């Protein structure tokens, strides 16, 4: 749509998208400390003053980036990432994010393996920054809580007879495996993926074997 035909809200969204896109590249290249507002302004082809009209500071940009990453993860879960067999395969092959997801079921921009890799790297940056920045720590905690609660809400209908306390504990275990795998993608793969997949399937079967799902997710 030509800028002249955009509404005020559309122009604001377009500007925010422009700033976020530039910030993602700057943060990925220089890290949060190395990427200053001047660098972000140059990358976005805006002035620093223009950026401050849409984001009060760099932390606000980080918060928006994390919000968008969490939104994409929720869309991925809704598109089929709750499938335990698929999760076992993804963990075994260290596939994190959008691969092997039916994109016809997901309406989400910037959902590509390349963007997923950038998201993964940015979340590593966010985690590191959270250890020294209380504002970013809160952003990370709030984002993780939202994602975890969405996952629990999606899994609850599959196991309606499982006590909430038990489901929460089992999802926490799965979250640890997923996040651990995400970090270990940076290390050498020591185990055969097919052997790992068998083990993950056995673990998931054991973890959920004492509750019968109300219906089976599509394979």
JSON list of N, CA and C in Angstrom, two decimals, residues 120-184:
[
{"chain": "A", "resi": 120, "resn": "UNK", "atom": "N", "xyz": [16.51, -17.16, 17.19]},
{"chain": "A", "resi": 120, "resn": "UNK", "atom": "CA", "xyz": [17.24, -17.98, 18.15]},
{"chain": "A", "resi": 120, "resn": "UNK", "atom": "C", "xyz": [18.46, -17.23, 18.68]},
{"chain": "A", "resi": 121, "resn": "UNK", "atom": "N", "xyz": [19.21, -16.60, 17.78]},
{"chain": "A", "resi": 121, "resn": "UNK", "atom": "CA", "xyz": [20.39, -15.85, 18.19]},
{"chain": "A", "resi": 121, "resn": "UNK", "atom": "C", "xyz": [20.01, -14.66, 19.07]},
{"chain": "A", "resi": 122, "resn": "UNK", "atom": "N", "xyz": [18.93, -13.99, 18.71]},
{"chain": "A", "resi": 122, "resn": "UNK", "atom": "CA", "xyz": [18.50, -12.84, 19.50]},
{"chain": "A", "resi": 122, "resn": "UNK", "atom": "C", "xyz": [18.05, -13.25, 20.90]},
{"chain": "A", "resi": 123, "resn": "UNK", "atom": "N", "xyz": [17.39, -14.40, 21.02]},
{"chain": "A", "resi": 123, "resn": "UNK", "atom": "CA", "xyz": [16.96, -14.84, 22.34]},
{"chain": "A", "resi": 123, "resn": "UNK", "atom": "C", "xyz": [18.16, -15.22, 23.21]},
{"chain": "A", "resi": 124, "resn": "UNK", "atom": "N", "xyz": [19.23, -15.70, 22.59]},
{"chain": "A", "resi": 124, "resn": "UNK", "atom": "CA", "xyz": [20.46, -15.93, 23.35]},
{"chain": "A", "resi": 124, "resn": "UNK", "atom": "C", "xyz": [21.01, -14.60, 23.87]},
{"chain": "A", "resi": 125, "resn": "UNK", "atom": "N", "xyz": [20.93, -13.57, 23.02]},
{"chain": "A", "resi": 125, "resn": "UNK", "atom": "CA", "xyz": [21.37, -12.24, 23.44]},
{"chain": "A", "resi": 125, "resn": "UNK", "atom": "C", "xyz": [20.49, -11.72, 24.58]},
{"chain": "A", "resi": 126, "resn": "UNK", "atom": "N", "xyz": [19.18, -11.93, 24.46]},
{"chain": "A", "resi": 126, "resn": "UNK", "atom": "CA", "xyz": [18.25, -11.48, 25.49]},
{"chain": "A", "resi": 126, "resn": "UNK", "atom": "C", "xyz": [18.55, -12.16, 26.82]},
{"chain": "A", "resi": 127, "resn": "UNK", "atom": "N", "xyz": [18.80, -13.47, 26.76]},
{"chain": "A", "resi": 127, "resn": "UNK", "atom": "CA", "xyz": [19.09, -14.23, 27.98]},
{"chain": "A", "resi": 127, "resn": "UNK", "atom": "C", "xyz": [20.36, -13.72, 28.66]},
{"chain": "A", "resi": 128, "resn": "UNK", "atom": "N", "xyz": [21.37, -13.44, 27.86]},
{"chain": "A", "resi": 128, "resn": "UNK", "atom": "CA", "xyz": [22.62, -12.91, 28.42]},
{"chain": "A", "resi": 128, "resn": "UNK", "atom": "C", "xyz": [22.39, -11.52, 29.02]},
{"chain": "A", "resi": 129, "resn": "UNK", "atom": "N", "xyz": [21.65, -10.68, 28.31]},
{"chain": "A", "resi": 129, "resn": "UNK", "atom": "CA", "xyz": [21.38, -9.33, 28.79]},
{"chain": "A", "resi": 129, "resn": "UNK", "atom": "C", "xyz": [20.55, -9.35, 30.08]},
{"chain": "A", "resi": 130, "resn": "UNK", "atom": "N", "xyz": [19.67, -10.35, 30.19]},
{"chain": "A", "resi": 130, "resn": "UNK", "atom": "CA", "xyz": [18.81, -10.45, 31.37]},
{"chain": "A", "resi": 130, "resn": "UNK", "atom": "C", "xyz": [19.61, -10.69, 32.65]},
{"chain": "A", "resi": 131, "resn": "UNK", "atom": "N", "xyz": [20.82, -11.24, 32.52]},
{"chain": "A", "resi": 131, "resn": "UNK", "atom": "CA", "xyz": [21.64, -11.50, 33.71]},
{"chain": "A", "resi": 131, "resn": "UNK", "atom": "C", "xyz": [22.20, -10.22, 34.32]},
{"chain": "A", "resi": 132, "resn": "UNK", "atom": "N", "xyz": [22.16, -9.11, 33.56]},
{"chain": "A", "resi": 132, "resn": "UNK", "atom": "CA", "xyz": [22.73, -7.86, 34.06]},
{"chain": "A", "resi": 132, "resn": "UNK", "atom": "C", "xyz": [21.78, -6.67, 33.96]},
{"chain": "A", "resi": 133, "resn": "UNK", "atom": "N", "xyz": [20.63, -6.88, 33.34]},
{"chain": "A", "resi": 133, "resn": "UNK", "atom": "CA", "xyz": [19.68, -5.78, 33.15]},
{"chain": "A", "resi": 133, "resn": "UNK", "atom": "C", "xyz": [18.32, -6.20, 33.70]},
{"chain": "A", "resi": 134, "resn": "UNK", "atom": "N", "xyz": [17.90, -5.65, 34.84]},
{"chain": "A", "resi": 134, "resn": "UNK", "atom": "CA", "xyz": [16.63, -6.05, 35.46]},
{"chain": "A", "resi": 134, "resn": "UNK", "atom": "C", "xyz": [15.41, -5.83, 34.57]},
{"chain": "A", "resi": 135, "resn": "UNK", "atom": "N", "xyz": [15.46, -4.80, 33.73]},
{"chain": "A", "resi": 135, "resn": "UNK", "atom": "CA", "xyz": [14.33, -4.54, 32.83]},
{"chain": "A", "resi": 135, "resn": "UNK", "atom": "C", "xyz": [14.20, -5.67, 31.81]},
{"chain": "A", "resi": 136, "resn": "UNK", "atom": "N", "xyz": [15.32, -6.07, 31.23]},
{"chain": "A", "resi": 136, "resn": "UNK", "atom": "CA", "xyz": [15.31, -7.16, 30.25]},
{"chain": "A", "resi": 136, "resn": "UNK", "atom": "C", "xyz": [14.98, -8.48, 30.93]},
{"chain": "A", "resi": 137, "resn": "UNK", "atom": "N", "xyz": [15.43, -8.65, 32.18]},
{"chain": "A", "resi": 137, "resn": "UNK", "atom": "CA", "xyz": [15.08, -9.86, 32.93]},
{"chain": "A", "resi": 137, "resn": "UNK", "atom": "C", "xyz": [13.57, -9.99, 33.07]},
{"chain": "A", "resi": 138, "resn": "UNK", "atom": "N", "xyz": [12.90, -8.89, 33.37]},
{"chain": "A", "resi": 138, "resn": "UNK", "atom": "CA", "xyz": [11.44, -8.92, 33.51]},
{"chain": "A", "resi": 138, "resn": "UNK", "atom": "C", "xyz": [10.78, -9.21, 32.16]},
{"chain": "A", "resi": 139, "resn": "UNK", "atom": "N", "xyz": [11.31, -8.60, 31.10]},
{"chain": "A", "resi": 139, "resn": "UNK", "atom": "CA", "xyz": [10.78, -8.86, 29.76]},
{"chain": "A", "resi": 139, "resn": "UNK", "atom": "C", "xyz": [10.86, -10.35, 29.45]},
{"chain": "A", "resi": 140, "resn": "UNK", "atom": "N", "xyz": [12.02, -10.96, 29.77]},
{"chain": "A", "resi": 140, "resn": "UNK", "atom": "CA", "xyz": [12.22, -12.38, 29.48]},
{"chain": "A", "resi": 140, "resn": "UNK", "atom": "C", "xyz": [11.30, -13.24, 30.33]},
{"chain": "A", "resi": 141, "resn": "UNK", "atom": "N", "xyz": [11.19, -12.93, 31.62]},
{"chain": "A", "resi": 141, "resn": "UNK", "atom": "CA", "xyz": [10.32, -13.70, 32.51]},
{"chain": "A", "resi": 141, "resn": "UNK", "atom": "C", "xyz": [8.86, -13.63, 32.06]},
{"chain": "A", "resi": 142, "resn": "UNK", "atom": "N", "xyz": [8.40, -12.43, 31.72]},
{"chain": "A", "resi": 142, "resn": "UNK", "atom": "CA", "xyz": [7.01, -12.27, 31.28]},
{"chain": "A", "resi": 142, "resn": "UNK", "atom": "C", "xyz": [6.74, -13.02, 29.98]},
{"chain": "A", "resi": 143, "resn": "UNK", "atom": "N", "xyz": [7.70, -12.96, 29.06]},
{"chain": "A", "resi": 143, "resn": "UNK", "atom": "CA", "xyz": [7.54, -13.64, 27.78]},
{"chain": "A", "resi": 143, "resn": "UNK", "atom": "C", "xyz": [7.51, -15.15, 27.97]},
{"chain": "A", "resi": 144, "resn": "UNK", "atom": "N", "xyz": [8.40, -15.67, 28.83]},
{"chain": "A", "resi": 144, "resn": "UNK", "atom": "CA", "xyz": [8.44, -17.11, 29.06]},
{"chain": "A", "resi": 144, "resn": "UNK", "atom": "C", "xyz": [7.15, -17.58, 29.74]},
{"chain": "A", "resi": 145, "resn": "UNK", "atom": "N", "xyz": [6.63, -16.79, 30.67]},
{"chain": "A", "resi": 145, "resn": "UNK", "atom": "CA", "xyz": [5.39, -17.17, 31.34]},
{"chain": "A", "resi": 145, "resn": "UNK", "atom": "C", "xyz": [4.24, -17.23, 30.36]},
{"chain": "A", "resi": 146, "resn": "UNK", "atom": "N", "xyz": [4.17, -16.27, 29.46]},
{"chain": "A", "resi": 146, "resn": "UNK", "atom": "CA", "xyz": [3.10, -16.26, 28.46]},
{"chain": "A", "resi": 146, "resn": "UNK", "atom": "C", "xyz": [3.20, -17.49, 27.57]},
{"chain": "A", "resi": 147, "resn": "UNK", "atom": "N", "xyz": [4.42, -17.80, 27.13]},
{"chain": "A", "resi": 147, "resn": "UNK", "atom": "CA", "xyz": [4.62, -18.95, 26.25]},
{"chain": "A", "resi": 147, "resn": "UNK", "atom": "C", "xyz": [4.28, -20.25, 26.96]},
{"chain": "A", "resi": 148, "resn": "UNK", "atom": "N", "xyz": [4.72, -20.38, 28.21]},
{"chain": "A", "resi": 148, "resn": "UNK", "atom": "CA", "xyz": [4.45, -21.61, 28.97]},
{"chain": "A", "resi": 148, "resn": "UNK", "atom": "C", "xyz": [2.95, -21.78, 29.20]},
{"chain": "A", "resi": 149, "resn": "UNK", "atom": "N", "xyz": [2.27, -20.71, 29.56]},
{"chain": "A", "resi": 149, "resn": "UNK", "atom": "CA", "xyz": [0.83, -20.79, 29.80]},
{"chain": "A", "resi": 149, "resn": "UNK", "atom": "C", "xyz": [0.06, -21.12, 28.53]},
{"chain": "A", "resi": 150, "resn": "UNK", "atom": "N", "xyz": [0.52, -20.61, 27.41]},
{"chain": "A", "resi": 150, "resn": "UNK", "atom": "CA", "xyz": [-0.12, -20.95, 26.13]},
{"chain": "A", "resi": 150, "resn": "UNK", "atom": "C", "xyz": [0.07, -22.43, 25.82]},
{"chain": "A", "resi": 151, "resn": "UNK", "atom": "N", "xyz": [1.28, -22.94, 26.08]},
{"chain": "A", "resi": 151, "resn": "UNK", "atom": "CA", "xyz": [1.54, -24.36, 25.85]},
{"chain": "A", "resi": 151, "resn": "UNK", "atom": "C", "xyz": [0.65, -25.23, 26.73]},
{"chain": "A", "resi": 152, "resn": "UNK", "atom": "N", "xyz": [0.50, -24.83, 27.99]},
{"chain": "A", "resi": 152, "resn": "UNK", "atom": "CA", "xyz": [-0.35, -25.60, 28.90]},
{"chain": "A", "resi": 152, "resn": "UNK", "atom": "C", "xyz": [-1.80, -25.56, 28.45]},
{"chain": "A", "resi": 153, "resn": "UNK", "atom": "N", "xyz": [-2.25, -24.40, 27.99]},
{"chain": "A", "resi": 153, "resn": "UNK", "atom": "CA", "xyz": [-3.63, -24.29, 27.52]},
{"chain": "A", "resi": 153, "resn": "UNK", "atom": "C", "xyz": [-3.88, -25.16, 26.29]},
{"chain": "A", "resi": 154, "resn": "UNK", "atom": "N", "xyz": [-2.86, -25.29, 25.45]},
{"chain": "A", "resi": 154, "resn": "UNK", "atom": "CA", "xyz": [-3.01, -26.11, 24.24]},
{"chain": "A", "resi": 154, "resn": "UNK", "atom": "C", "xyz": [-2.97, -27.60, 24.56]},
{"chain": "A", "resi": 155, "resn": "UNK", "atom": "N", "xyz": [-2.20, -27.99, 25.58]},
{"chain": "A", "resi": 155, "resn": "UNK", "atom": "CA", "xyz": [-2.07, -29.41, 25.92]},
{"chain": "A", "resi": 155, "resn": "UNK", "atom": "C", "xyz": [-3.21, -29.90, 26.82]},
{"chain": "A", "resi": 156, "resn": "UNK", "atom": "N", "xyz": [-3.83, -29.02, 27.58]},
{"chain": "A", "resi": 156, "resn": "UNK", "atom": "CA", "xyz": [-4.87, -29.43, 28.54]},
{"chain": "A", "resi": 156, "resn": "UNK", "atom": "C", "xyz": [-6.01, -30.20, 27.88]},
{"chain": "A", "resi": 157, "resn": "UNK", "atom": "N", "xyz": [-6.54, -29.78, 26.73]},
{"chain": "A", "resi": 157, "resn": "UNK", "atom": "CA", "xyz": [-7.63, -30.55, 26.12]},
{"chain": "A", "resi": 157, "resn": "UNK", "atom": "C", "xyz": [-7.24, -31.96, 25.70]},
{"chain": "A", "resi": 158, "resn": "UNK", "atom": "N", "xyz": [-5.94, -32.17, 25.47]},
{"chain": "A", "resi": 158, "resn": "UNK", "atom": "CA", "xyz": [-5.48, -33.50, 25.08]},
{"chain": "A", "resi": 158, "resn": "UNK", "atom": "C", "xyz": [-5.42, -34.45, 26.27]},
{"chain": "A", "resi": 159, "resn": "UNK", "atom": "N", "xyz": [-5.24, -33.89, 27.46]},
{"chain": "A", "resi": 159, "resn": "UNK", "atom": "CA", "xyz": [-5.13, -34.71, 28.68]},
{"chain": "A", "resi": 159, "resn": "UNK", "atom": "C", "xyz": [-6.02, -34.10, 29.78]},
{"chain": "A", "resi": 160, "resn": "UNK", "atom": "N", "xyz": [-7.34, -34.11, 29.58]},
{"chain": "A", "resi": 160, "resn": "UNK", "atom": "CA", "xyz": [-8.25, -33.45, 30.52]},
{"chain": "A", "resi": 160, "resn": "UNK", "atom": "C", "xyz": [-8.28, -34.10, 31.90]},
{"chain": "A", "resi": 161, "resn": "UNK", "atom": "N", "xyz": [-7.90, -35.38, 32.00]},
{"chain": "A", "resi": 161, "resn": "UNK", "atom": "CA", "xyz": [-7.94, -36.07, 33.28]},
{"chain": "A", "resi": 161, "resn": "UNK", "atom": "C", "xyz": [-6.65, -35.92, 34.08]},
{"chain": "A", "resi": 162, "resn": "UNK", "atom": "N", "xyz": [-5.63, -35.33, 33.47]},
{"chain": "A", "resi": 162, "resn": "UNK", "atom": "CA", "xyz": [-4.36, -35.16, 34.18]},
{"chain": "A", "resi": 162, "resn": "UNK", "atom": "C", "xyz": [-4.46, -33.95, 35.11]},
{"chain": "A", "resi": 163, "resn": "UNK", "atom": "N", "xyz": [-4.12, -34.11, 36.39]},
{"chain": "A", "resi": 163, "resn": "UNK", "atom": "CA", "xyz": [-4.15, -32.97, 37.31]},
{"chain": "A", "resi": 163, "resn": "UNK", "atom": "C", "xyz": [-3.26, -31.84, 36.79]},
{"chain": "A", "resi": 164, "resn": "UNK", "atom": "N", "xyz": [-3.69, -30.61, 37.01]},
{"chain": "A", "resi": 164, "resn": "UNK", "atom": "CA", "xyz": [-2.94, -29.45, 36.50]},
{"chain": "A", "resi": 164, "resn": "UNK", "atom": "C", "xyz": [-1.51, -29.44, 37.02]},
{"chain": "A", "resi": 165, "resn": "UNK", "atom": "N", "xyz": [-1.33, -29.83, 38.29]},
{"chain": "A", "resi": 165, "resn": "UNK", "atom": "CA", "xyz": [0.01, -29.85, 38.87]},
{"chain": "A", "resi": 165, "resn": "UNK", "atom": "C", "xyz": [0.92, -30.80, 38.11]},
{"chain": "A", "resi": 166, "resn": "UNK", "atom": "N", "xyz": [0.37, -31.96, 37.73]},
{"chain": "A", "resi": 166, "resn": "UNK", "atom": "CA", "xyz": [1.16, -32.95, 37.00]},
{"chain": "A", "resi": 166, "resn": "UNK", "atom": "C", "xyz": [1.47, -32.46, 35.58]},
{"chain": "A", "resi": 167, "resn": "UNK", "atom": "N", "xyz": [0.47, -31.89, 34.92]},
{"chain": "A", "resi": 167, "resn": "UNK", "atom": "CA", "xyz": [0.69, -31.40, 33.56]},
{"chain": "A", "resi": 167, "resn": "UNK", "atom": "C", "xyz": [1.73, -30.29, 33.55]},
{"chain": "A", "resi": 168, "resn": "UNK", "atom": "N", "xyz": [1.66, -29.39, 34.52]},
{"chain": "A", "resi": 168, "resn": "UNK", "atom": "CA", "xyz": [2.62, -28.30, 34.62]},
{"chain": "A", "resi": 168, "resn": "UNK", "atom": "C", "xyz": [4.04, -28.83, 34.79]},
{"chain": "A", "resi": 169, "resn": "UNK", "atom": "N", "xyz": [4.21, -29.83, 35.65]},
{"chain": "A", "resi": 169, "resn": "UNK", "atom": "CA", "xyz": [5.53, -30.40, 35.88]},
{"chain": "A", "resi": 169, "resn": "UNK", "atom": "C", "xyz": [6.07, -31.07, 34.63]},
{"chain": "A", "resi": 170, "resn": "UNK", "atom": "N", "xyz": [5.21, -31.76, 33.91]},
{"chain": "A", "resi": 170, "resn": "UNK", "atom": "CA", "xyz": [5.67, -32.48, 32.71]},
{"chain": "A", "resi": 170, "resn": "UNK", "atom": "C", "xyz": [6.00, -31.51, 31.58]},
{"chain": "A", "resi": 171, "resn": "UNK", "atom": "N", "xyz": [5.22, -30.44, 31.48]},
{"chain": "A", "resi": 171, "resn": "UNK", "atom": "CA", "xyz": [5.54, -29.43, 30.48]},
{"chain": "A", "resi": 171, "resn": "UNK", "atom": "C", "xyz": [6.85, -28.71, 30.82]},
{"chain": "A", "resi": 172, "resn": "UNK", "atom": "N", "xyz": [7.09, -28.53, 32.11]},
{"chain": "A", "resi": 172, "resn": "UNK", "atom": "CA", "xyz": [8.36, -27.92, 32.53]},
{"chain": "A", "resi": 172, "resn": "UNK", "atom": "C", "xyz": [9.53, -28.81, 32.10]},
{"chain": "A", "resi": 173, "resn": "UNK", "atom": "N", "xyz": [9.38, -30.11, 32.26]},
{"chain": "A", "resi": 173, "resn": "UNK", "atom": "CA", "xyz": [10.43, -31.04, 31.84]},
{"chain": "A", "resi": 173, "resn": "UNK", "atom": "C", "xyz": [10.67, -30.92, 30.34]},
{"chain": "A", "resi": 174, "resn": "UNK", "atom": "N", "xyz": [9.58, -30.83, 29.56]},
{"chain": "A", "resi": 174, "resn": "UNK", "atom": "CA", "xyz": [9.71, -30.71, 28.11]},
{"chain": "A", "resi": 174, "resn": "UNK", "atom": "C", "xyz": [10.35, -29.38, 27.73]},
{"chain": "A", "resi": 175, "resn": "UNK", "atom": "N", "xyz": [10.01, -28.32, 28.47]},
{"chain": "A", "resi": 175, "resn": "UNK", "atom": "CA", "xyz": [10.61, -27.01, 28.20]},
{"chain": "A", "resi": 175, "resn": "UNK", "atom": "C", "xyz": [12.12, -27.04, 28.42]},
{"chain": "A", "resi": 176, "resn": "UNK", "atom": "N", "xyz": [12.53, -27.74, 29.48]},
{"chain": "A", "resi": 176, "resn": "UNK", "atom": "CA", "xyz": [13.97, -27.87, 29.77]},
{"chain": "A", "resi": 176, "resn": "UNK", "atom": "C", "xyz": [14.68, -28.59, 28.62]},
{"chain": "A", "resi": 177, "resn": "UNK", "atom": "N", "xyz": [14.06, -29.66, 28.11]},
{"chain": "A", "resi": 177, "resn": "UNK", "atom": "CA", "xyz": [14.67, -30.40, 27.00]},
{"chain": "A", "resi": 177, "resn": "UNK", "atom": "C", "xyz": [14.75, -29.54, 25.74]},
{"chain": "A", "resi": 178, "resn": "UNK", "atom": "N", "xyz": [13.68, -28.78, 25.47]},
{"chain": "A", "resi": 178, "resn": "UNK", "atom": "CA", "xyz": [13.66, -27.93, 24.27]},
{"chain": "A", "resi": 178, "resn": "UNK", "atom": "C", "xyz": [14.70, -26.82, 24.37]},
{"chain": "A", "resi": 179, "resn": "UNK", "atom": "N", "xyz": [14.76, -26.16, 25.52]},
{"chain": "A", "resi": 179, "resn": "UNK", "atom": "CA", "xyz": [15.70, -25.06, 25.68]},
{"chain": "A", "resi": 179, "resn": "UNK", "atom": "C", "xyz": [17.13, -25.57, 25.73]},
{"chain": "A", "resi": 180, "resn": "UNK", "atom": "N", "xyz": [17.33, -26.72, 26.35]},
{"chain": "A", "resi": 180, "resn": "UNK", "atom": "CA", "xyz": [18.66, -27.31, 26.38]},
{"chain": "A", "resi": 180, "resn": "UNK", "atom": "C", "xyz": [19.13, -27.67, 24.99]},
{"chain": "A", "resi": 181, "resn": "UNK", "atom": "N", "xyz": [18.22, -28.21, 24.19]},
{"chain": "A", "resi": 181, "resn": "UNK", "atom": "CA", "xyz": [18.56, -28.56, 22.81]},
{"chain": "A", "resi": 181, "resn": "UNK", "atom": "C", "xyz": [18.90, -27.31, 22.01]},
{"chain": "A", "resi": 182, "resn": "UNK", "atom": "N", "xyz": [18.15, -26.23, 22.25]},
{"chain": "A", "resi": 182, "resn": "UNK", "atom": "CA", "xyz": [18.41, -24.98, 21.54]},
{"chain": "A", "resi": 182, "resn": "UNK", "atom": "C", "xyz": [19.82, -24.48, 21.81]},
{"chain": "A", "resi": 183, "resn": "UNK", "atom": "N", "xyz": [20.28, -24.59, 23.06]},
{"chain": "A", "resi": 183, "resn": "UNK", "atom": "CA", "xyz": [21.64, -24.18, 23.39]},
{"chain": "A", "resi": 183, "resn": "UNK", "atom": "C", "xyz": [22.67, -25.15, 22.82]},
{"chain": "A", "resi": 184, "resn": "UNK", "atom": "N", "xyz": [22.36, -26.43, 22.84]},
{"chain": "A", "resi": 184, "resn": "UNK", "atom": "CA", "xyz": [23.33, -27.43, 22.40]},
{"chain": "A", "resi": 184, "resn": "UNK", "atom": "C", "xyz": [23.47, -27.47, 20.88]}
]
